[in-house]
Amino acid sequence: MYSNATETISSELHQVDEKILEILSKNQNILTQNFISYILTGSKKIRSTISILSVKALNESFSSKQASICAISEIIHNASLIHDDIIDNSEQRRGKPSFNNIFGNSAAVLSGDFLISVVLKELLSLNNQTILKRYIETFSTLCAGEINQLGEKNKIISVDEYIEKTERKTAELFKTTLFSTFYTENLYENITFAENFAKNFGIAFQIRDDILDITQKSTGKPVLSDLNNGIYTLPVIIFAEEKNITNPQKINLSDLQNSCAISKAVDLCAKYANRALDLLEHFSDNQYAKALKNLCEELKRI
Ligand code: FPP
Ligand code: MG
């Protein structure tokens, strides 16, 4: 996924990588090299990809300030994954041993906290109260989403509650990245469309990830991790609702995999990807807008 989209913006993605490197290098500790390889080599940088493409779909050039915003979001995303793997007790991330697996939980907690402190310094240096406030709100939203998810462990939530949770834990950072990328260069006119695009793209992105966790197509992390951790994602929620199941731990995996719950989850993913596609009508029809359209289409291919 994403190969065609990233080819057209390889120099801008390189600019983001350089910023990440610069930010991490001026905040050294003994794990710095590990942070660099974790963030630079493993990540798909999807938040940066859609931000860069959106800016260029408006026929604007991608600036150094915008590269800083993308770098900040990538560092936050990776910090949240380091923490997420501790919470999920996950041994793998992106096909490699997770941070907690290599360094232990204590170092992993501190690493996530450290990366957030680095990002806060960088945000302060941007000297933009609106963007700073927006990211701080995002930290709260992400953490509150995860705290609520802990409270919902082993419970079957409704589809609406699942979507609401997904908006908080995944779509929020997509939205903030797009908002800030536009805001930092005063591109106010299209900011609402960009945020709405990011929200719908983010929701579809998370639904796709959750479906792949059940269908066991490789995502570089242990399959069924959510189900085994008592976190019931969309396919399980739909299946349990249809079959009146109260204890999902008793679900037979191949029954679930062969059920229409999977195709219904794919349909819901497509609904959000299509909403994102509709919003692209507000952008021009250049190669970058086409790359964004292709990304939305790819979200539907599960
Ligand atoms: C991955 O979801 C996790 C998130 C999208 C958010 C995690 C947020 C926190 C742990 C809060 C802490 C935040 C900061 C900023 C340090 P997933 O578990 O569905 O994805 P996965 O299958 O890739 O693990
Ligand atoms: Mg996880």
Short mmCIF file of C-alpha atoms and ligand atoms in Angstrom, two decimals:
data_model
loop_
_atom_site.label_atom_id
_atom_site.label_comp_id
_atom_site.label_asym_id
_atom_site.label_seq_id
_atom_site.Cartn_x
_atom_site.Cartn_y
_atom_site.Cartn_z
CA MET A 1 0.00 0.00 0.00
CA TYR A 2 0.94 3.67 -0.53
CA SER A 3 3.88 3.06 -2.94
CA ASN A 4 2.45 5.03 -5.87
CA ALA A 5 1.35 7.91 -3.65
CA THR A 6 4.74 8.28 -2.01
CA GLU A 7 6.70 8.23 -5.28
CA THR A 8 5.29 11.63 -6.27
CA ILE A 9 6.30 13.24 -2.95
CA SER A 10 9.57 11.49 -2.13
CA SER A 11 11.48 14.76 -1.71
CA GLU A 12 8.86 16.19 0.70
CA LEU A 13 8.86 12.95 2.71
CA HIS A 14 12.63 13.20 2.81
CA GLN A 15 12.23 16.75 4.18
CA VAL A 16 10.06 15.32 6.99
CA ASP A 17 12.66 12.62 7.71
CA GLU A 18 15.36 15.29 7.93
CA LYS A 19 13.23 17.24 10.45
CA ILE A 20 12.66 14.12 12.54
CA LEU A 21 16.41 13.48 12.52
CA GLU A 22 17.14 17.11 13.44
CA ILE A 23 14.63 17.11 16.33
CA LEU A 24 15.85 13.81 17.77
CA SER A 25 19.54 14.67 17.31
CA LYS A 26 19.31 17.85 19.36
CA ASN A 27 17.68 15.90 22.22
CA GLN A 28 20.19 13.09 22.75
CA ASN A 29 20.05 10.20 25.19
CA ILE A 30 21.37 6.63 25.04
CA LEU A 31 18.32 5.46 23.08
CA THR A 32 18.49 8.19 20.40
CA GLN A 33 19.71 5.84 17.66
CA ASN A 34 16.88 3.45 18.50
CA PHE A 35 14.28 6.23 18.29
CA ILE A 36 15.72 7.28 14.93
CA SER A 37 15.55 3.82 13.41
CA TYR A 38 12.11 3.11 14.96
CA ILE A 39 10.61 6.27 13.49
CA LEU A 40 12.54 6.59 10.25
CA THR A 41 12.74 3.04 9.01
CA GLY A 42 9.59 1.38 10.22
CA SER A 43 6.76 3.83 9.70
CA LYS A 44 4.55 4.30 6.64
CA LYS A 45 4.25 8.01 7.53
CA ILE A 46 0.67 8.04 6.36
CA ARG A 47 -0.20 11.22 8.30
CA SER A 48 2.64 13.09 6.57
CA THR A 49 1.74 11.53 3.22
CA ILE A 50 -1.85 12.79 3.24
CA SER A 51 -0.78 16.19 4.60
CA ILE A 52 1.84 16.71 1.90
CA LEU A 53 -0.50 15.49 -0.84
CA SER A 54 -3.32 17.76 0.42
CA VAL A 55 -1.08 20.84 0.39
CA LYS A 56 0.15 20.00 -3.11
CA ALA A 57 -3.36 19.17 -4.29
CA LEU A 58 -4.05 22.88 -3.68
CA ASN A 59 -1.08 23.71 -5.94
CA GLU A 60 0.81 25.07 -2.92
CA SER A 61 4.42 24.18 -2.19
CA PHE A 62 5.32 22.24 0.95
CA SER A 63 7.24 24.45 3.38
CA SER A 64 9.82 23.88 6.09
CA LYS A 65 7.24 24.82 8.77
CA GLN A 66 4.87 22.23 7.34
CA ALA A 67 7.66 19.63 7.42
CA SER A 68 8.10 20.43 11.14
CA ILE A 69 4.39 19.83 11.75
CA CYS A 70 4.55 16.47 9.97
CA ALA A 71 7.72 15.50 11.90
CA ILE A 72 5.97 16.40 15.17
CA SER A 73 2.96 14.22 14.29
CA GLU A 74 5.15 11.27 13.27
CA ILE A 75 7.04 11.45 16.58
CA ILE A 76 3.76 11.63 18.53
CA HIS A 77 2.34 8.70 16.56
CA ASN A 78 5.42 6.59 17.28
CA ALA A 79 5.41 7.55 20.98
CA SER A 80 1.78 6.44 21.16
CA LEU A 81 2.66 3.10 19.52
CA ILE A 82 5.51 2.52 22.00
CA HIS A 83 2.97 3.07 24.80
CA ASP A 84 0.26 1.09 23.01
CA ASP A 85 2.51 -1.98 22.80
CA ILE A 86 3.12 -1.83 26.56
CA ILE A 87 -0.63 -1.61 27.18
CA ASP A 88 -1.32 -4.50 24.78
CA ASN A 89 1.68 -6.48 26.02
CA SER A 90 2.62 -6.82 22.37
CA GLU A 91 5.93 -8.43 21.47
CA GLN A 92 6.02 -7.26 17.88
CA ARG A 93 5.61 -4.07 15.91
CA ARG A 94 6.03 -3.72 12.15
CA GLY A 95 7.38 -7.26 11.94
CA LYS A 96 10.14 -6.56 14.47
CA PRO A 97 10.39 -6.93 18.26
CA SER A 98 8.46 -4.11 19.96
CA PHE A 99 10.21 -1.44 22.03
CA ASN A 100 8.96 -2.99 25.31
CA ASN A 101 10.14 -6.39 24.12
CA ILE A 102 13.70 -5.14 23.51
CA PHE A 103 14.13 -2.63 26.36
CA GLY A 104 11.48 -3.61 28.91
CA ASN A 105 8.37 -1.75 30.05
CA SER A 106 10.15 0.87 32.18
CA ALA A 107 12.39 2.08 29.37
CA ALA A 108 9.44 1.98 26.95
CA VAL A 109 7.21 4.13 29.21
CA LEU A 110 10.02 6.65 29.65
CA SER A 111 10.81 6.63 25.92
CA GLY A 112 7.23 7.53 25.01
CA ASP A 113 7.21 10.29 27.65
CA PHE A 114 10.59 11.56 26.46
CA LEU A 115 9.42 11.74 22.83
CA ILE A 116 6.36 13.73 23.92
CA SER A 117 8.55 16.19 25.84
CA VAL A 118 10.75 16.62 22.76
CA VAL A 119 7.68 17.32 20.66
CA LEU A 120 6.37 19.88 23.18
CA LYS A 121 9.68 21.77 22.96
CA GLU A 122 9.42 21.74 19.18
CA LEU A 123 5.83 22.96 19.30
CA LEU A 124 6.85 25.82 21.61
CA SER A 125 9.57 26.84 19.16
CA LEU A 126 6.93 27.19 16.41
CA ASN A 127 5.50 30.08 18.42
CA ASN A 128 1.93 29.41 17.40
CA GLN A 129 -0.56 29.25 20.30
CA THR A 130 -3.37 27.81 18.16
CA ILE A 131 -1.27 24.89 16.95
CA LEU A 132 0.23 24.28 20.42
CA LYS A 133 -3.26 24.24 21.96
CA ARG A 134 -4.52 21.92 19.25
CA TYR A 135 -1.74 19.34 19.87
CA ILE A 136 -2.21 19.50 23.65
CA GLU A 137 -5.94 18.80 23.13
CA THR A 138 -4.91 15.89 20.92
CA PHE A 139 -2.70 14.39 23.66
CA SER A 140 -5.70 14.53 26.02
CA THR A 141 -8.01 13.00 23.42
CA LEU A 142 -5.59 10.16 22.61
CA CYS A 143 -4.98 9.31 26.25
CA ALA A 144 -8.66 9.63 27.25
CA GLY A 145 -9.54 7.35 24.31
CA GLU A 146 -7.07 4.74 25.52
CA ILE A 147 -8.26 5.04 29.15
CA ASN A 148 -11.86 4.53 28.00
CA GLN A 149 -10.75 1.53 25.92
CA LEU A 150 -9.26 -0.01 29.07
CA GLY A 151 -12.61 0.48 30.80
CA GLU A 152 -14.35 -1.25 27.89
CA LYS A 153 -12.09 -4.30 28.02
CA ASN A 154 -14.01 -7.58 27.62
CA LYS A 155 -17.19 -5.61 26.83
CA ILE A 156 -18.99 -5.53 23.50
CA ILE A 157 -19.57 -1.90 22.62
CA SER A 158 -22.00 -0.71 19.91
CA VAL A 159 -20.92 0.17 16.36
CA ASP A 160 -21.57 3.86 17.15
CA GLU A 161 -19.39 3.66 20.26
CA TYR A 162 -16.66 1.93 18.21
CA ILE A 163 -16.73 4.74 15.61
CA GLU A 164 -16.63 7.38 18.36
CA LYS A 165 -13.63 5.64 19.96
CA THR A 166 -11.91 5.38 16.57
CA GLU A 167 -12.38 9.09 16.01
CA ARG A 168 -10.59 9.78 19.28
CA LYS A 169 -7.77 7.24 19.14
CA THR A 170 -6.90 7.42 15.43
CA ALA A 171 -8.72 10.11 13.44
CA GLU A 172 -7.84 12.88 15.93
CA LEU A 173 -4.11 12.88 15.12
CA PHE A 174 -4.86 12.74 11.37
CA LYS A 175 -7.15 15.78 11.80
CA THR A 176 -4.67 17.74 13.92
CA THR A 177 -1.85 17.08 11.46
CA LEU A 178 -3.89 18.33 8.51
CA PHE A 179 -5.28 21.30 10.48
CA SER A 180 -1.80 22.37 11.63
CA THR A 181 -0.17 21.82 8.23
CA PHE A 182 -2.72 24.18 6.69
CA TYR A 183 -2.86 26.63 9.60
CA THR A 184 0.90 27.16 9.81
CA GLU A 185 0.90 28.56 6.28
CA ASN A 186 -2.40 30.47 6.65
CA LEU A 187 -4.26 28.18 4.24
CA TYR A 188 -7.50 28.87 6.09
CA GLU A 189 -9.87 28.59 3.17
CA ASN A 190 -9.68 24.83 2.80
CA ILE A 191 -8.95 23.93 6.39
CA THR A 192 -12.38 22.50 7.20
CA PHE A 193 -12.39 20.28 4.11
CA ALA A 194 -8.88 19.08 4.92
CA GLU A 195 -9.85 18.25 8.51
CA ASN A 196 -12.99 16.46 7.43
CA PHE A 197 -11.03 14.52 4.84
CA ALA A 198 -8.51 13.53 7.54
CA LYS A 199 -11.27 12.46 9.91
CA ASN A 200 -12.97 10.16 7.41
CA PHE A 201 -9.67 8.85 6.06
CA GLY A 202 -8.49 8.14 9.62
CA ILE A 203 -11.64 6.24 10.54
CA ALA A 204 -11.46 4.11 7.37
CA PHE A 205 -7.75 3.52 8.00
CA GLN A 206 -8.40 2.17 11.52
CA ILE A 207 -11.36 0.00 10.43
CA ARG A 208 -9.14 -1.53 7.72
CA ASP A 209 -6.41 -2.23 10.29
CA ASP A 210 -8.96 -3.87 12.60
CA ILE A 211 -10.36 -6.06 9.80
CA LEU A 212 -6.84 -7.19 8.83
CA ASP A 213 -6.21 -8.15 12.46
CA ILE A 214 -9.09 -10.63 12.19
CA THR A 215 -8.55 -11.86 8.64
CA GLN A 216 -4.90 -12.40 9.59
CA LYS A 217 -3.42 -10.69 6.57
CA SER A 218 0.06 -9.55 7.52
CA THR A 219 0.23 -6.15 9.20
CA GLY A 220 3.62 -6.77 10.81
CA LYS A 221 2.20 -7.38 14.28
CA PRO A 222 0.80 -10.47 15.96
CA VAL A 223 -2.59 -11.35 14.50
CA LEU A 224 -5.71 -11.38 16.69
CA SER A 225 -3.90 -9.22 19.23
CA ASP A 226 -7.02 -7.12 19.96
CA LEU A 227 -9.33 -10.14 20.28
CA ASN A 228 -6.88 -11.91 22.57
CA ASN A 229 -6.60 -8.75 24.70
CA GLY A 230 -10.37 -8.48 25.18
CA ILE A 231 -10.66 -5.49 22.83
CA TYR A 232 -13.49 -6.14 20.44
CA THR A 233 -13.20 -4.35 17.14
CA LEU A 234 -15.76 -3.80 14.39
CA PRO A 235 -15.94 -7.31 12.82
CA VAL A 236 -16.35 -8.89 16.28
CA ILE A 237 -18.94 -6.27 17.32
CA ILE A 238 -21.01 -6.89 14.18
CA PHE A 239 -20.70 -10.70 14.50
CA ALA A 240 -21.63 -10.66 18.20
CA GLU A 241 -24.64 -8.40 17.54
CA GLU A 242 -25.91 -10.66 14.75
CA LYS A 243 -25.42 -13.92 16.63
CA ASN A 244 -26.43 -12.58 20.03
CA ILE A 245 -23.06 -13.53 21.47
CA THR A 246 -22.28 -12.13 24.92
CA ASN A 247 -18.84 -13.67 25.39
CA PRO A 248 -16.65 -13.08 22.30
CA GLN A 249 -13.87 -15.25 23.76
CA LYS A 250 -16.06 -18.19 22.73
CA ILE A 251 -16.22 -17.08 19.09
CA ASN A 252 -14.83 -19.63 16.68
CA LEU A 253 -12.28 -17.78 14.56
CA SER A 254 -13.08 -19.42 11.23
CA ASP A 255 -16.83 -18.82 11.81
CA LEU A 256 -16.03 -15.13 12.24
CA GLN A 257 -13.63 -15.02 9.29
CA ASN A 258 -16.17 -16.66 6.99
CA SER A 259 -19.12 -14.63 8.22
CA CYS A 260 -20.78 -11.65 6.57
CA ALA A 261 -19.58 -9.57 9.55
CA ILE A 262 -16.30 -9.16 7.63
CA SER A 263 -18.01 -7.87 4.47
CA LYS A 264 -20.25 -5.59 6.56
CA ALA A 265 -17.14 -4.17 8.25
CA VAL A 266 -15.55 -3.71 4.81
CA ASP A 267 -18.73 -1.85 3.71
CA LEU A 268 -18.46 0.51 6.68
CA CYS A 269 -14.78 1.10 5.89
CA ALA A 270 -15.80 1.92 2.30
CA LYS A 271 -18.46 4.34 3.57
CA TYR A 272 -15.83 6.44 5.34
CA ALA A 273 -13.31 6.10 2.48
CA ASN A 274 -16.05 7.32 0.09
CA ARG A 275 -16.81 10.30 2.33
CA ALA A 276 -13.10 11.17 2.18
CA LEU A 277 -13.20 10.76 -1.62
CA ASP A 278 -16.21 13.10 -1.89
CA LEU A 279 -14.35 15.79 0.06
CA LEU A 280 -11.49 15.64 -2.47
CA GLU A 281 -13.81 17.31 -4.97
CA HIS A 282 -12.85 20.56 -3.22
CA PHE A 283 -9.23 20.13 -4.27
CA SER A 284 -7.81 20.52 -7.76
CA ASP A 285 -7.41 17.59 -10.09
CA ASN A 286 -3.63 17.44 -10.25
CA GLN A 287 -1.45 14.35 -9.76
CA TYR A 288 -1.41 14.85 -5.98
CA ALA A 289 -5.19 14.90 -5.72
CA LYS A 290 -5.18 11.74 -7.86
CA ALA A 291 -2.70 10.12 -5.46
CA LEU A 292 -5.04 10.99 -2.56
CA LYS A 293 -7.93 9.41 -4.46
CA ASN A 294 -5.86 6.28 -5.04
CA LEU A 295 -5.10 6.09 -1.32
CA CYS A 296 -8.82 6.26 -0.51
CA GLU A 297 -9.50 3.53 -3.09
CA GLU A 298 -6.74 1.39 -1.55
CA LEU A 299 -8.40 1.67 1.86
CA LYS A 300 -11.41 -0.10 0.37
CA ARG A 301 -9.36 -3.01 -0.99
CA ILE A 302 -9.12 -5.38 1.97
C1 FPP B 1 -2.86 1.99 18.03
O1 FPP B 1 -4.12 1.43 17.90
C2 FPP B 1 -2.86 3.05 19.07
C3 FPP B 1 -3.34 4.29 18.93
C4 FPP B 1 -3.91 4.74 17.64
C5 FPP B 1 -3.32 5.30 20.03
C6 FPP B 1 -2.51 4.92 21.23
C7 FPP B 1 -2.53 6.02 22.25
C8 FPP B 1 -1.99 5.91 23.47
C9 FPP B 1 -1.31 4.68 23.95
C10 FPP B 1 -2.08 7.06 24.40
C11 FPP B 1 -0.69 7.59 24.70
C12 FPP B 1 -0.43 8.68 23.79
C13 FPP B 1 0.75 9.34 23.67
C14 FPP B 1 0.75 10.56 22.85
C15 FPP B 1 2.02 8.90 24.28
P1 FPP B 1 -4.28 -0.13 17.74
O2 FPP B 1 -3.89 -0.81 19.00
O3 FPP B 1 -5.65 -0.39 17.22
O4 FPP B 1 -3.26 -0.37 16.58
P2 FPP B 1 -2.23 -1.54 16.44
O5 FPP B 1 -3.09 -2.67 16.02
O6 FPP B 1 -1.29 -1.04 15.37
O7 FPP B 1 -1.57 -1.76 17.75
MG MG B 2 -2.34 -2.02 19.59
#
